[in-house]
Coordinates of C-alpha atoms and ligand atoms in Angstrom, one line a residue:
M720 CA 38.1 7.1 -14.8
T721 CA 34.9 9.2 -14.6
V722 CA 31.8 7.5 -13.3
I723 CA 28.4 9.2 -13.5
V724 CA 26.1 7.9 -10.7
T725 CA 22.5 8.8 -11.1
G726 CA 20.2 8.8 -8.1
G727 CA 23.3 9.3 -5.8
A728 CA 21.4 11.4 -3.3
G729 CA 19.2 8.5 -2.4
F730 CA 19.8 5.5 -0.2
I731 CA 21.9 3.0 -2.2
G732 CA 23.4 5.6 -4.6
S733 CA 24.8 7.7 -1.8
N734 CA 26.3 4.6 -0.1
F735 CA 27.8 3.6 -3.5
I736 CA 29.4 7.1 -3.9
F737 CA 31.0 6.9 -0.5
Y738 CA 32.2 3.3 -1.3
M739 CA 33.7 4.3 -4.7
L740 CA 35.5 7.5 -3.5
G741 CA 36.9 5.5 -0.6
K742 CA 38.1 2.6 -2.8
Y743 CA 39.4 4.4 -5.9
P744 CA 41.5 7.5 -5.1
G745 CA 42.0 8.2 -8.8
Y746 CA 38.3 8.1 -9.8
R747 CA 36.1 11.1 -10.5
I748 CA 32.5 10.6 -9.4
V749 CA 29.7 12.8 -10.8
C750 CA 26.3 12.5 -9.2
L751 CA 23.2 13.4 -11.2
D752 CA 20.1 13.6 -9.1
K753 CA 16.7 15.3 -9.5
L754 CA 16.4 15.6 -5.7
T755 CA 12.9 14.2 -5.5
Y756 CA 11.3 13.7 -2.1
A757 CA 13.7 10.7 -1.8
G758 CA 16.9 12.6 -2.5
N759 CA 18.7 14.4 0.2
L760 CA 21.6 16.7 -0.5
S761 CA 22.5 16.7 3.2
T762 CA 23.4 13.0 2.7
L763 CA 26.2 13.9 0.4
A764 CA 27.6 16.7 2.7
P765 CA 30.6 14.5 3.7
V766 CA 31.9 14.5 0.0
M767 CA 30.7 17.9 -1.3
G768 CA 34.2 19.4 -0.6
D769 CA 36.0 16.5 -2.3
E770 CA 37.6 17.7 -5.6
R771 CA 37.0 14.3 -7.1
F772 CA 33.3 14.7 -6.6
R773 CA 30.7 16.8 -8.5
F774 CA 26.9 17.1 -7.8
V775 CA 24.5 18.1 -10.6
K776 CA 20.8 18.6 -10.0
A777 CA 19.0 17.3 -13.1
D778 CA 16.3 14.9 -14.2
I779 CA 17.4 11.7 -16.0
C780 CA 14.4 12.3 -18.3
S781 CA 15.8 15.6 -19.5
R782 CA 17.6 14.9 -22.8
E783 CA 19.1 18.4 -22.8
D784 CA 20.5 18.2 -19.3
V785 CA 21.8 14.7 -19.6
D786 CA 23.4 15.4 -23.0
R787 CA 25.1 18.5 -21.6
L788 CA 26.5 16.6 -18.7
F789 CA 27.8 13.8 -20.8
A790 CA 29.5 16.3 -23.2
E791 CA 31.1 18.0 -20.2
E792 CA 32.2 15.0 -18.3
K793 CA 32.8 12.3 -21.0
P794 CA 32.1 9.5 -18.5
D795 CA 33.7 6.1 -18.8
I796 CA 31.0 4.4 -16.8
V797 CA 27.4 5.2 -16.0
V798 CA 25.6 3.6 -13.0
N799 CA 21.9 4.2 -13.0
F800 CA 20.4 4.1 -9.5
A801 CA 17.8 6.9 -10.2
A802 CA 14.3 5.7 -9.9
E803 CA 11.0 6.0 -8.1
S804 CA 11.6 3.1 -5.8
H805 CA 8.7 2.7 -3.3
V806 CA 6.1 0.0 -4.2
D807 CA 3.3 1.7 -2.1
R808 CA 3.7 5.0 -4.0
S809 CA 3.6 3.2 -7.3
I810 CA 0.2 1.7 -6.4
E811 CA -1.1 5.2 -5.6
D812 CA 0.3 6.9 -8.6
P813 CA 2.0 4.8 -11.3
G814 CA 2.7 7.6 -13.9
V815 CA 5.9 9.0 -12.5
F816 CA 7.3 5.5 -12.1
L817 CA 6.9 4.8 -15.8
N818 CA 8.4 8.1 -16.7
T819 CA 11.5 8.0 -14.5
N820 CA 12.2 4.3 -14.5
I821 CA 11.6 3.6 -18.2
I822 CA 12.0 6.9 -20.2
G823 CA 14.8 8.0 -17.9
T824 CA 16.7 4.8 -18.6
Q825 CA 16.2 5.3 -22.3
T826 CA 17.4 8.9 -22.1
L827 CA 20.6 7.8 -20.3
M828 CA 21.3 5.0 -22.8
D829 CA 20.8 7.4 -25.8
A830 CA 23.4 9.7 -24.3
C831 CA 25.7 6.7 -23.7
R832 CA 25.3 5.8 -27.4
K833 CA 25.9 9.3 -28.6
H834 CA 29.0 10.0 -26.4
G835 CA 30.4 6.5 -26.2
I836 CA 31.0 4.8 -22.8
K837 CA 32.8 1.7 -21.6
R838 CA 29.9 0.5 -19.5
Y839 CA 26.2 1.4 -18.7
H840 CA 25.1 -0.4 -15.6
Q841 CA 21.4 -0.7 -14.7
V842 CA 20.6 -1.1 -11.0
S843 CA 17.6 -3.4 -11.1
T844 CA 15.7 -5.4 -8.5
D845 CA 14.6 -8.9 -7.6
E846 CA 11.0 -7.7 -7.8
V847 CA 11.1 -8.1 -11.6
Y848 CA 10.8 -11.9 -11.0
G849 CA 7.5 -11.5 -9.1
D850 CA 7.2 -13.6 -6.0
L851 CA 7.7 -17.2 -4.8
P852 CA 5.2 -19.2 -2.7
L853 CA 5.7 -19.3 1.1
D854 CA 5.5 -23.1 1.2
R855 CA 8.3 -23.8 -1.3
P856 CA 11.5 -22.8 0.5
D857 CA 13.4 -24.8 -2.2
L858 CA 12.6 -22.2 -4.9
F859 CA 14.9 -19.2 -5.7
F860 CA 15.1 -16.6 -8.4
T861 CA 17.9 -17.3 -10.9
E862 CA 18.8 -15.0 -13.8
E863 CA 16.7 -17.3 -16.0
T864 CA 13.6 -17.0 -13.9
P865 CA 10.9 -15.4 -16.2
L866 CA 10.0 -11.7 -15.5
H867 CA 6.6 -11.7 -13.9
T868 CA 5.8 -8.5 -12.1
S869 CA 3.2 -7.6 -9.5
S870 CA 3.3 -3.8 -9.0
P871 CA 3.5 -0.8 -11.2
Y872 CA 7.0 -0.2 -9.7
S873 CA 8.3 -3.7 -10.6
A874 CA 6.6 -3.6 -14.0
S875 CA 8.5 -0.3 -14.7
K876 CA 11.8 -1.8 -13.6
A877 CA 11.2 -4.9 -15.7
A878 CA 10.4 -2.8 -18.7
A879 CA 13.6 -0.9 -18.2
D880 CA 15.6 -4.1 -18.0
L881 CA 14.2 -5.3 -21.3
L882 CA 15.1 -2.0 -22.9
V883 CA 18.7 -2.2 -21.6
L884 CA 19.0 -5.7 -23.1
A885 CA 17.5 -4.5 -26.3
Y886 CA 20.0 -1.6 -26.5
H887 CA 22.8 -4.2 -26.1
R888 CA 21.5 -6.5 -28.8
T889 CA 20.4 -3.8 -31.3
Y890 CA 23.1 -1.1 -30.9
G891 CA 25.9 -3.1 -29.2
L892 CA 25.7 -0.8 -26.1
P893 CA 28.1 -2.3 -23.4
V894 CA 25.6 -2.9 -20.6
T895 CA 25.2 -4.9 -17.5
I896 CA 22.2 -5.3 -15.1
S897 CA 22.2 -6.3 -11.5
R898 CA 19.0 -7.5 -9.7
C899 CA 19.4 -7.2 -5.9
S900 CA 17.2 -8.2 -3.0
N901 CA 16.1 -5.8 -0.2
N902 CA 18.8 -3.5 1.1
Y903 CA 19.1 -2.0 4.6
G904 CA 21.6 0.3 6.2
P905 CA 22.4 4.0 6.7
Y906 CA 20.5 6.7 4.8
H907 CA 17.5 4.4 4.1
F908 CA 14.5 6.6 3.6
P909 CA 12.0 6.2 6.5
E910 CA 9.0 5.2 4.3
K911 CA 10.6 1.7 3.9
L912 CA 10.0 -1.0 6.5
I913 CA 13.2 -1.1 8.5
P914 CA 13.9 2.7 8.9
L915 CA 10.1 3.4 9.3
V916 CA 9.9 0.9 12.2
I917 CA 13.1 2.2 13.8
A918 CA 11.9 5.8 13.6
N919 CA 8.4 5.0 14.8
A920 CA 9.7 2.8 17.7
L921 CA 12.0 5.6 18.8
N922 CA 9.0 8.0 18.9
D923 CA 6.8 5.3 20.6
K924 CA 4.4 5.4 17.6
P925 CA 2.6 2.3 16.2
L926 CA 4.6 0.0 14.1
P927 CA 2.5 -0.8 11.0
V928 CA 2.8 -4.4 9.8
Y929 CA 0.9 -5.2 6.5
G930 CA -1.5 -8.2 6.7
K931 CA -0.2 -10.9 9.1
G932 CA 3.5 -9.9 8.7
E933 CA 4.3 -13.3 7.1
N934 CA 5.7 -12.0 3.8
V935 CA 9.4 -12.8 3.4
R936 CA 12.1 -10.6 2.1
D937 CA 15.8 -11.5 1.5
W938 CA 17.8 -8.7 3.3
L939 CA 21.3 -7.5 2.3
Y940 CA 23.5 -4.9 4.0
V941 CA 23.8 -2.0 1.5
E942 CA 27.6 -2.0 1.5
D943 CA 27.5 -5.6 0.2
H944 CA 25.3 -4.4 -2.7
C945 CA 27.8 -1.6 -3.5
R946 CA 30.7 -4.0 -3.5
A947 CA 28.8 -6.3 -5.9
I948 CA 28.0 -3.5 -8.3
D949 CA 31.7 -2.5 -8.2
L950 CA 32.6 -6.0 -9.3
V951 CA 30.0 -6.1 -12.0
I952 CA 31.0 -2.8 -13.6
H953 CA 34.6 -3.7 -13.7
N954 CA 34.6 -7.4 -14.3
G955 CA 31.1 -8.4 -15.3
R956 CA 30.5 -9.7 -18.8
E957 CA 28.7 -7.3 -21.2
G958 CA 25.0 -8.0 -21.9
E959 CA 24.7 -10.1 -18.7
V960 CA 22.4 -10.0 -15.7
Y961 CA 23.7 -10.7 -12.2
N962 CA 21.5 -11.5 -9.2
I963 CA 22.7 -10.2 -5.9
G964 CA 21.5 -11.6 -2.6
G965 CA 22.8 -13.1 0.6
H966 CA 20.4 -16.0 1.4
N967 CA 19.0 -14.0 4.3
E968 CA 15.3 -14.6 4.3
M969 CA 13.2 -13.1 7.1
R970 CA 9.5 -12.7 7.8
N971 CA 8.5 -9.0 8.2
I972 CA 7.1 -9.6 11.7
D973 CA 10.4 -11.2 12.8
I974 CA 12.3 -8.1 11.6
V975 CA 9.9 -5.8 13.5
R976 CA 10.2 -7.8 16.7
M977 CA 14.0 -7.8 16.4
I978 CA 14.0 -4.0 16.1
C979 CA 11.8 -3.7 19.2
K980 CA 14.2 -5.9 21.1
E981 CA 17.3 -4.0 19.9
L982 CA 15.7 -0.7 21.0
G983 CA 14.2 -2.0 24.2
K984 CA 10.6 -1.1 23.0
P985 CA 7.5 -3.2 23.7
E986 CA 6.0 -5.4 21.0
S987 CA 2.6 -3.9 22.0
L988 CA 3.6 -1.1 19.5
I989 CA 3.1 -3.5 16.6
T990 CA -0.1 -2.7 14.8
Y991 CA -1.5 -4.9 12.0
V992 CA -2.8 -2.7 9.1
T993 CA -4.5 -3.4 5.8
D994 CA -2.4 -5.4 3.4
R995 CA -0.6 -3.9 0.4
K996 CA -2.5 -4.5 -2.8
G997 CA -0.9 -7.4 -4.8
H998 CA 1.6 -7.9 -2.0
D999 CA 4.5 -10.2 -3.1
L1000 CA 4.7 -13.2 -0.7
R1001 CA 8.4 -14.1 -0.8
Y1002 CA 11.6 -13.0 -2.5
A1003 CA 14.7 -15.2 -2.5
I1004 CA 17.8 -14.7 -4.7
D1005 CA 20.1 -17.4 -5.9
P1006 CA 23.4 -15.6 -6.1
T1007 CA 25.4 -18.5 -7.6
K1008 CA 26.3 -16.7 -10.8
I1009 CA 27.9 -13.6 -9.2
H1010 CA 29.7 -15.8 -6.7
R1011 CA 31.1 -18.2 -9.4
E1012 CA 32.0 -15.5 -12.0
L1013 CA 33.1 -12.6 -9.8
G1014 CA 33.9 -14.2 -6.4
W1015 CA 31.2 -12.0 -4.6
L1016 CA 29.9 -13.1 -1.2
P1017 CA 28.0 -11.1 1.3
G1018 CA 30.2 -9.8 4.1
T1019 CA 27.8 -8.6 6.8
R1020 CA 25.6 -11.0 8.8
F1021 CA 22.0 -9.7 9.4
A1022 CA 22.4 -9.9 13.2
D1023 CA 25.4 -7.5 12.9
G1024 CA 24.0 -5.3 10.1
I1025 CA 20.8 -4.6 11.9
K1026 CA 22.7 -3.6 15.1
K1027 CA 24.9 -1.2 13.0
T1028 CA 21.8 0.2 11.3
V1029 CA 19.9 0.8 14.5
K1030 CA 23.0 2.5 15.9
W1031 CA 23.2 4.7 12.8
Y1032 CA 19.6 5.9 13.2
L1033 CA 20.3 6.6 16.9
D1034 CA 23.5 8.5 16.1
N1035 CA 21.9 10.4 13.1
R1036 CA 18.5 11.5 14.4
E1037 CA 18.8 14.9 12.7
W1038 CA 19.0 13.3 9.3
W1039 CA 15.7 11.3 9.6
E1040 CA 13.9 13.7 11.9
T1041 CA 14.2 16.5 9.3
I1042 CA 12.7 14.1 6.7
I1043 CA 9.8 13.0 8.8
S1044 CA 8.9 16.5 9.8
G1045 CA 8.2 17.7 6.2
E1046 CA 6.1 16.6 3.3
Y1047 CA 6.6 13.0 4.5
M1048 CA 3.9 13.6 7.2
D1049 CA 1.2 14.1 4.6
Y1050 CA 2.3 10.9 2.9
Y1051 CA 2.3 9.0 6.2
E1052 CA -1.2 10.3 7.1
K1053 CA -2.5 9.3 3.7
M1054 CA -1.0 5.8 3.9
Y1055 CA -1.5 4.9 7.5
G1056 CA -4.3 7.1 8.9
N1057 CA -7.3 5.0 9.8
N1058 CA -5.7 2.0 8.3
E1059 CA -5.6 -0.2 11.4
I1060 CA -7.2 -3.7 11.3
Ligands
NAD1141 P1 15.8 5.9 -3.3 O1 14.3 6.2 -3.5 O2 16.3 6.0 -1.9 O3 16.6 7.0 -4.2 C1 16.3 7.3 -5.5 C2 17.1 8.5 -5.9 O4 16.8 8.8 -7.3 C3 16.8 9.8 -5.1 O5 18.0 10.5 -4.8 C4 16.0 10.6 -6.1 O6 16.1 12.0 -6.0 C5 16.6 10.2 -7.5 N1 15.7 10.3 -8.6 C6 14.4 10.0 -8.7 N2 13.9 10.3 -9.9 C7 14.9 10.9 -10.6 C8 15.0 11.5 -11.9 N3 13.9 11.5 -12.7 N4 16.1 12.0 -12.3 C9 17.2 12.0 -11.4 N5 17.2 11.5 -10.2 C10 16.0 10.9 -9.8 O7 16.1 4.5 -4.0 P2 17.1 3.4 -3.5 O8 16.4 2.5 -2.5 O9 18.4 4.0 -3.2 O10 17.2 2.5 -4.8 C11 18.1 2.9 -5.8 C12 18.0 1.9 -7.0 O11 18.2 0.6 -6.6 C13 16.6 1.9 -7.7 O12 16.8 1.8 -9.0 C14 15.9 0.7 -7.1 O13 15.0 0.2 -8.0 C15 17.1 -0.2 -6.9 N6 16.9 -1.2 -5.8 C16 16.6 -0.9 -4.6 C17 16.6 -1.8 -3.6 C18 16.3 -1.5 -2.1 O14 16.1 -2.3 -1.3 N7 16.1 -0.2 -1.8 C19 16.9 -3.2 -3.9 C20 17.2 -3.5 -5.2 C21 17.2 -2.5 -6.2
DAU1142 O1 13.4 -6.4 -3.2 C1 13.9 -5.2 -3.6 C2 13.0 -4.1 -3.4 O2 12.9 -3.9 -2.0 C3 13.4 -2.8 -4.1 O3 13.3 -3.0 -5.5 C4 12.4 -1.6 -3.7 O4 12.9 -0.4 -4.3 C5 12.5 -1.5 -2.2 O5 11.6 -0.5 -1.7 C6 12.1 -2.8 -1.5 O6 10.7 -3.1 -1.8 P1 9.8 -3.8 -0.7 O7 8.4 -3.5 -1.1 O8 10.1 -5.2 -0.4 O9 10.2 -2.9 0.6 P2 9.4 -2.2 1.8 O10 10.4 -1.7 2.8 O11 8.4 -1.2 1.2 O12 8.6 -3.4 2.4 C7 9.2 -4.5 2.9 C8 8.2 -5.5 3.4 O13 7.5 -4.9 4.6 C9 7.0 -5.7 2.4 O14 6.6 -7.1 2.6 C10 5.9 -4.8 2.9 C11 6.1 -4.7 4.4 N1 5.8 -3.4 5.0 C12 6.3 -2.3 4.5 C13 6.0 -1.1 5.1 C14 6.5 0.2 4.5 C15 5.0 -3.4 6.2 O15 4.6 -4.5 6.7 N2 4.8 -2.2 6.8 C16 5.2 -1.0 6.3 O16 4.9 0.0 6.9

């Protein structure tokens, strides 16, 4: 079995590659990644010498490169993680999000049609459903919840999802889609809330909280997401969407306080900054379908997962210190300089 994993030098894709190589000794895993600011080849260092693994630097929007790779590798399964993934960046500059997230998806699916595959899997997000009100804890996103996006990022992901379903209906492409809630864990890029707060706290820098910190996210340990995708690509029904989430809703401010406590840092580092434009209030996944059909349940409790994650950032300082010493600094200055309220 040959699996092409796009975006495998990023956060979730790299965790998925480690998971798959560990679980399936007979599988060949080919990672296709453009190595944007979010992709790090050093992340894949542990598997670079593995003869079952190949890394190819390419853009999912390049028909020529994608076609050549498919012709060489003849993949059975394609799992598309490659995306521009940060909401704040999509608000600043939507264009690259539309290109990678929509046109890139089309390019991959056209190659799948041409070369024939057993399964194309689109890694999507709960953000395609928009948000839920804070005062209705009884409401959850199901697979039937209408798509109702808020940011250029989520709009691009929803557009891609519709295209994937259209390729299934029109061309019979064997597709599945998973829509997961917020992930956390090792190799999370330090522009996202949890790793940013850990890195800043360790450097005794302000911890930026948007608005009042009351927005709610539904957090899942990254390995649980990888296990769910493994189940969907092998046992999920073609043409179906599967929501993935662990009923672990937390307010942003509570997460930040928890990290301060874990690191023994003072809450006085917390700094309230200007809110994100169009900021989604609450995400909450109903994972009944994937549990009922595929037997998936989350394995890591948040209290344990956040401890493991903090420990990983303490043990792997070089990984994130290298990142925050480069081009990232310009981004950080642009986003957070003079932004205190
Ligand atoms: P990430 O930003 O950490 O990694 C994205 C990877 O894609 C990087 O390695 C980057 O180099 C690569 N990439 C970007 N543009 C590319 C292109 N044009 N061609 C080839 N490679 C390209 O993202 P992530 O957080 O790991 O998210 C992976 C996927 O999961 C995304 O599709 C995202 O929408 C989805 N998702 C993320 C979360 C989350 O909490 N992070 C939750 C649900 C779904
Ligand atoms: O729900 C799944 C989505 O989760 C994925 O589709 C996205 O790719 C992923 O980036 C993530 O999106 P969020 O916008 O929820 O994640 P982020 O870490 O950027 O922000 C989490 C919450 O924390 C959100 O309410 C905004 C807030 N926040 C974020 C940052 C970066 C802050 O308060 N301060 C910050 O500095």
